[in-house]
Coordinates of C-alpha atoms and ligand atoms in Angstrom, one line a residue:
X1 CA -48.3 17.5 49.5
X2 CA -45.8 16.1 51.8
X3 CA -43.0 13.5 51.0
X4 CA -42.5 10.8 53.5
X5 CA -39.9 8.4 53.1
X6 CA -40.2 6.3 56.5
X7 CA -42.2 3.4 57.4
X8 CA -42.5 5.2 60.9
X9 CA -43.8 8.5 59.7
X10 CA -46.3 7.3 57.2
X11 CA -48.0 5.2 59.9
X12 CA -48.4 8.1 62.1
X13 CA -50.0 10.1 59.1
X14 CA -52.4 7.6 58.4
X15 CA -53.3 7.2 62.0
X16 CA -53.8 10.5 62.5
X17 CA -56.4 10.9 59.1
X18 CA -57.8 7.6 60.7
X19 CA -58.7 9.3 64.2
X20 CA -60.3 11.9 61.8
X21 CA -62.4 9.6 60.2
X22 CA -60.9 10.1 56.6
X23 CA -61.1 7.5 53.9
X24 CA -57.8 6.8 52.6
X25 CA -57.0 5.6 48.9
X26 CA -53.7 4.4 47.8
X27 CA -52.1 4.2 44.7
X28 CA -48.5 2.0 44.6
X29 CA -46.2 3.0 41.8
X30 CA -42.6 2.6 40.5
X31 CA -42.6 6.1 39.9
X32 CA -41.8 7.1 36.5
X33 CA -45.1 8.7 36.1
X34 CA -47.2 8.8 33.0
X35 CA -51.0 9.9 32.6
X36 CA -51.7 6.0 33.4
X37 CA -50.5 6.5 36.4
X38 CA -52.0 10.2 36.9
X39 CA -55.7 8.7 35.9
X40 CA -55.4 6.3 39.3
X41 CA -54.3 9.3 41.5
X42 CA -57.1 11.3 39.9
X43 CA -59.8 8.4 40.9
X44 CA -58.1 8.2 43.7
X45 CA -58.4 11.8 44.7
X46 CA -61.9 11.8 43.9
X47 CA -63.1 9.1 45.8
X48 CA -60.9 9.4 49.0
X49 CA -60.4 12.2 51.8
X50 CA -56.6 11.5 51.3
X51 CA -54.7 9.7 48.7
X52 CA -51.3 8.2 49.3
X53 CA -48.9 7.7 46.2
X54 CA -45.6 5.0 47.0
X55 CA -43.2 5.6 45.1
X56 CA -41.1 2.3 45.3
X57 CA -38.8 0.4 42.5
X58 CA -39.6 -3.0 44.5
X59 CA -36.3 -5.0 43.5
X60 CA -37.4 -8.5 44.7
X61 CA -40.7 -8.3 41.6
X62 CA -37.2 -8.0 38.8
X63 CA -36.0 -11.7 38.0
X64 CA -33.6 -10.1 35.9
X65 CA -31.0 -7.4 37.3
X66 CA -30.7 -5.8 34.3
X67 CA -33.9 -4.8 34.0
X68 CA -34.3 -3.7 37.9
X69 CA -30.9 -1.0 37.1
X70 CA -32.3 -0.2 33.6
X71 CA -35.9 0.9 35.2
X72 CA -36.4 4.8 34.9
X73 CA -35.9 6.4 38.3
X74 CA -37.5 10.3 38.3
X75 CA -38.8 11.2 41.4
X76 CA -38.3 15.3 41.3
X77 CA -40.7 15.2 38.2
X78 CA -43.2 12.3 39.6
X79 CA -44.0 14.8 42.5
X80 CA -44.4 17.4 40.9
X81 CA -47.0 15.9 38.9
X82 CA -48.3 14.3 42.0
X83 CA -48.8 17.9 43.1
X84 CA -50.6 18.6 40.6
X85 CA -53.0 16.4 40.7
X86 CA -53.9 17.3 44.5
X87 CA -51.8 13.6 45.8
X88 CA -51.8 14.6 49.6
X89 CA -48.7 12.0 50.5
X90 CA -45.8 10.7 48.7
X91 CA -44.3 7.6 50.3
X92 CA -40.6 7.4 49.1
X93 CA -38.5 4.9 50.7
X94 CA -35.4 3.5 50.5
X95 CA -34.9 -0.5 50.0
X96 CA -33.5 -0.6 53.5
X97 CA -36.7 0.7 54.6
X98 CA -38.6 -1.5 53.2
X99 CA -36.6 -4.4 53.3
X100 CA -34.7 -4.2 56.8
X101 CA -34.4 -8.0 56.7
X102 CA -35.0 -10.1 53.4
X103 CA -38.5 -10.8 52.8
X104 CA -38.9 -14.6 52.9
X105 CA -42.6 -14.8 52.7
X106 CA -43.9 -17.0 49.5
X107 CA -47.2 -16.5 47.9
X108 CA -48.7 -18.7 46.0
X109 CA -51.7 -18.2 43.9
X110 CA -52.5 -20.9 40.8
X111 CA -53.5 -20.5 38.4
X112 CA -53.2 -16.8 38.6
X113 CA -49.6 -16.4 39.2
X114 CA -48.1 -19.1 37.3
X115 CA -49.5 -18.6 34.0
X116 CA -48.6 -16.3 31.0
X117 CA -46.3 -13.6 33.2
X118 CA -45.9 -15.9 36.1
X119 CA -44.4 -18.4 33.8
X120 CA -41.8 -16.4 31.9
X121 CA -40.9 -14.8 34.9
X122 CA -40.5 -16.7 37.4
X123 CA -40.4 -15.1 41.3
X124 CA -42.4 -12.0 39.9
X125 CA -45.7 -11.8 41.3
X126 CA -43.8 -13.1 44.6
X127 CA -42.4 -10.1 44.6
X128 CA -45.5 -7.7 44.3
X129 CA -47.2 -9.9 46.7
X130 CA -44.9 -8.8 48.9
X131 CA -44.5 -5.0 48.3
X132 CA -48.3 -5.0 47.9
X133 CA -48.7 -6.4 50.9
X134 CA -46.3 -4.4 53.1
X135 CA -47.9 -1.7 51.6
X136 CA -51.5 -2.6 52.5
X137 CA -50.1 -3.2 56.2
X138 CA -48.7 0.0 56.1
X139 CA -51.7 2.4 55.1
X140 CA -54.1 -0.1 55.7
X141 CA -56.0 2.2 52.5
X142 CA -59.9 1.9 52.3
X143 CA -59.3 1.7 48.3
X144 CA -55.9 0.6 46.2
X145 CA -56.1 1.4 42.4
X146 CA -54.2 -0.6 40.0
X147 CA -53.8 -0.2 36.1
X148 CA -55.8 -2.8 34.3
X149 CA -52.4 -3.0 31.6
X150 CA -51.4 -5.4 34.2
X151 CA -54.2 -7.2 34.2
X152 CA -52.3 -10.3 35.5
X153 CA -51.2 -8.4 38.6
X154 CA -54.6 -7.7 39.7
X155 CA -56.4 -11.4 39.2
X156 CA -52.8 -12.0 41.5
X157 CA -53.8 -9.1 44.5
X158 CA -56.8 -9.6 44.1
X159 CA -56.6 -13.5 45.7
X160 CA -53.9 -12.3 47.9
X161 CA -56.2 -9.9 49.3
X162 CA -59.0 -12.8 49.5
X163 CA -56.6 -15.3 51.3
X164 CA -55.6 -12.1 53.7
X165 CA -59.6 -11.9 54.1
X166 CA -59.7 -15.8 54.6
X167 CA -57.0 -15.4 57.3
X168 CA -59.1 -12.8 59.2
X169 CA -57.2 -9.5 58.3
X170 CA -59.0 -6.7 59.2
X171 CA -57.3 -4.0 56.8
X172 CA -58.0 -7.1 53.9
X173 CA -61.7 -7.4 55.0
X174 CA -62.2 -3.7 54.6
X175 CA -60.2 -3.4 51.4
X176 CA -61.5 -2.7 47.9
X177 CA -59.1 -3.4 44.8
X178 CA -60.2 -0.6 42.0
X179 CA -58.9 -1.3 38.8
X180 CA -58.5 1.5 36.4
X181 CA -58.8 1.3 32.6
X182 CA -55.7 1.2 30.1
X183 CA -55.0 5.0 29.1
X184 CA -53.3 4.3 25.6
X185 CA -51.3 7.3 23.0
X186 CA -53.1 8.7 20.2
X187 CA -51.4 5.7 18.0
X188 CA -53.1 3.0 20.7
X189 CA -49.7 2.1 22.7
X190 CA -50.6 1.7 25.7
X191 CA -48.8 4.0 28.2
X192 CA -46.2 2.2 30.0
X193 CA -43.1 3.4 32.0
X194 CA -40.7 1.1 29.9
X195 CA -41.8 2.9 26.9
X196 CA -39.3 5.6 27.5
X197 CA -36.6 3.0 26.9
X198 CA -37.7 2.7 23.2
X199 CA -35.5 3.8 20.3
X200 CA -37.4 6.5 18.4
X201 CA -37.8 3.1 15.4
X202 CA -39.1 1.0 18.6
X203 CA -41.6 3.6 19.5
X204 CA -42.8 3.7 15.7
X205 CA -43.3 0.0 15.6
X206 CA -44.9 -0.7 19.1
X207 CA -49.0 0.3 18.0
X208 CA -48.6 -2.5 15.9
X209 CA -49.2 -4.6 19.3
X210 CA -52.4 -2.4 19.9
X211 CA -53.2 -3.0 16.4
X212 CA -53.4 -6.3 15.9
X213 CA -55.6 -7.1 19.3
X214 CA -58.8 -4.5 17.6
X215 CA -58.0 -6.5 14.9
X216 CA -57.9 -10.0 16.6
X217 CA -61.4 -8.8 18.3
X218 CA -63.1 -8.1 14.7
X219 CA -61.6 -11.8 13.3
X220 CA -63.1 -13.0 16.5
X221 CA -66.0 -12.9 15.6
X222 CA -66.3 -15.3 12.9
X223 CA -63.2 -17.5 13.9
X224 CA -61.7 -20.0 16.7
X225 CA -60.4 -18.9 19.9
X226 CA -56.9 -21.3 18.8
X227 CA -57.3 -19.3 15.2
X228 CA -58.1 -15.7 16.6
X229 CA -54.5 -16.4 18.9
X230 CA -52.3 -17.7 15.6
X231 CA -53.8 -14.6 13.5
X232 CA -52.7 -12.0 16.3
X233 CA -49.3 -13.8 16.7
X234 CA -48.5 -13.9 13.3
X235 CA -49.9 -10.2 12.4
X236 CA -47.5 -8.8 15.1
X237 CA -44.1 -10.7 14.0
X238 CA -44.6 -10.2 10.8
X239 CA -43.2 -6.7 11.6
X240 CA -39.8 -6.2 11.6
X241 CA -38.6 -5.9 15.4
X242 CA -41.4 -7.2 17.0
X243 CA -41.6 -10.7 18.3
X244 CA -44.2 -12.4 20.6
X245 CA -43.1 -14.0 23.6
X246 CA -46.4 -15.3 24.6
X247 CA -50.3 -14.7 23.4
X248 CA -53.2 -15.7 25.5
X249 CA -56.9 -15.6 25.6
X250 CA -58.1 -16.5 29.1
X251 CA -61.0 -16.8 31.6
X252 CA -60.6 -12.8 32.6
X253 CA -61.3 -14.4 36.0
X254 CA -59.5 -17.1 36.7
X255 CA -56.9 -16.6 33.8
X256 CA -57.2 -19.8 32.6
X257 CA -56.8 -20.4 29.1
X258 CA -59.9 -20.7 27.0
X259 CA -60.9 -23.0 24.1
X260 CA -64.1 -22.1 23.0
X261 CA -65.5 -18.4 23.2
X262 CA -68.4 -20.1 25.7
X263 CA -65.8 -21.0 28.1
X264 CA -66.2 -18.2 30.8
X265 CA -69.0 -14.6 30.7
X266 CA -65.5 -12.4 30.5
X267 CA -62.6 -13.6 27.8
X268 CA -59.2 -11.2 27.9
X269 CA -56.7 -11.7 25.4
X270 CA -52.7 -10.9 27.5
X271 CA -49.4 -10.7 25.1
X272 CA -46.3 -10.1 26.0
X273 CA -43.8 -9.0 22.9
X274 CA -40.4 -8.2 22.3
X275 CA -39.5 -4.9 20.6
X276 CA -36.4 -3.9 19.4
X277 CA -33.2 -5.3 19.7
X278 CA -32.7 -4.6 23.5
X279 CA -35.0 -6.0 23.7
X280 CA -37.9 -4.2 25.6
X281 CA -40.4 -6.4 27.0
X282 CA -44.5 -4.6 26.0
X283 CA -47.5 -6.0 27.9
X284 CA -51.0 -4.7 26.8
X285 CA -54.1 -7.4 26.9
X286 CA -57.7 -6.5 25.1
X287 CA -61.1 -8.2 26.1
X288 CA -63.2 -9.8 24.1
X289 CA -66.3 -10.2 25.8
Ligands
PAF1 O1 -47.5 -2.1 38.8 C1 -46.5 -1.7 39.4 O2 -46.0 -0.6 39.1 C2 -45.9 -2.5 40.5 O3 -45.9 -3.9 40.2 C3 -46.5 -2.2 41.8 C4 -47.9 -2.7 41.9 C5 -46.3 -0.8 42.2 C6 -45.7 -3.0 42.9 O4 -44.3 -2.7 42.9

């Protein structure tokens, strides 16, 4: 496995698997590695002649600076796992690499980007529309995985990558978005980098989130879409250091919110919840149908 941190160098790797007629998968993280991560790299590995891992705390996707320093940096132990799971290139780079001028590209997307995430933070999905998109430009990959825990960001690439195909973007044309299942602990938390910033009392309340969606999905069955929400809300802050910041059962395809269970064929509940007195922001979602 070979680290690479410049724009430069990974270009001239991925030419050169290119004029070998290797497929290319790519997989972008913020390092940090869990075995979320390591299940996309896996697929990845599987599926490609060459897999590509970026390893890249993107500061312009953090509306709040806090949050962008407190993010856990560990790159010696995220390559070694890389290693191990047969990763053939680690793309590293500094912010000045990425960034040698500010980034003053906007993406819009509605209503995918300016709901539920979009909303409470605002400027995010900007942000990963533009390191996503430097990214694809860079490798130009035949396959990018994603983690469906974000389920937001992928309804969000996933138009970007359309309006890229719309504007005649060979590397967008070719492209195929693979989104990889939620890999959760035994207790049902769903594995998340931020989860190492929870107080051992944090990490002992945070399945509760998990928890309540099964539950929401059983109640579902014989209750409103609006009643299904209020049961999950309340279920989760009635625990003592959780608190919901937003819950949402959408159109898994457009992300619009639903009323009625008929609404759309695919129905995804997203939450966002506080935990702890930090406090650290958990996302998990659950589908209904
Ligand atoms: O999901 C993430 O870790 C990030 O948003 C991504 C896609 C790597 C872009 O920085």
């Amino acid at each position: 496995m070979e680290i690479i941190n410049s724009v430069k160098e990974l270009k001239a790797k991925v030419a050169a698997l290119r004029d070998n007629s290797k497929t290319v998968g790519l997989v972008p993280t913020m390092g940090a590695l869990h075995a979320g991560h390591a299940s996309l790299v896996k697929r990845s590995v599987r599926e490609n002649h060459a897999t590509i891992v970026s390893v890249f705390v993107n500061p312009t996707q953090f509306n709040d600076k806090k949050d962008l320093e407190a993010y856990p940096r560990t790159l010696f132990a995220d390559c070694k796992l890389l290693q191990s799971l047969g990763a053939d290139y680690v793309f590293a780079p500094s912010v000045e690499e990425v960034y040698p001028e500010p980034d003053t590209r906007s993406f819009s997307y509605p209503p995918t980007d300016t709901v539920m995430e979009g909303a409470f933070r605002p400027g995010h999905f900007n942000g990963v529309c533009q390191i996503v998109s430097k990214l694809f430009m860079f490798v130009e990959p035949d396959r990018a995985y994603f983690g469906e825990k974000d389920f937001q960001q992928i309804a969000v690439i996933r138009a970007m990558v359309a309006d890229y195909t719309k504007r005649g973007e060979e590397w967008a044309k070719r492209l195929e978005i693979r989104p990889c299942p939620i890999i959760r602990e035994e207790d049902g938390l769903a594995l998340s980098s931020r989860n190492t910033l929870l107080a051992p009392n944090e990490r002992d309340i945070a399945p509760n989130i998990y928890k309540a969606l099964k539950d929401s999905v059983a109640f579902s069955k014989t209750h409103t879409v609006e009643e299904t929400k209020q049961m999950t809300i309340q279920q989760i802050n009635a625990v003592e250091g959780l608190e919901v910041q937003y819950y949402d059962i959408v159109n898994a395809i457009t992300l619009e919110s639903v009323t009625s269970w008929d609404d759309a064929e695919h129905i995804q509940g997203c939450i966002t919840v506080f935990c702890g007195a930090k406090p650290i922001r958990l996302i998990d979602n659950i589908n209904y149908k």
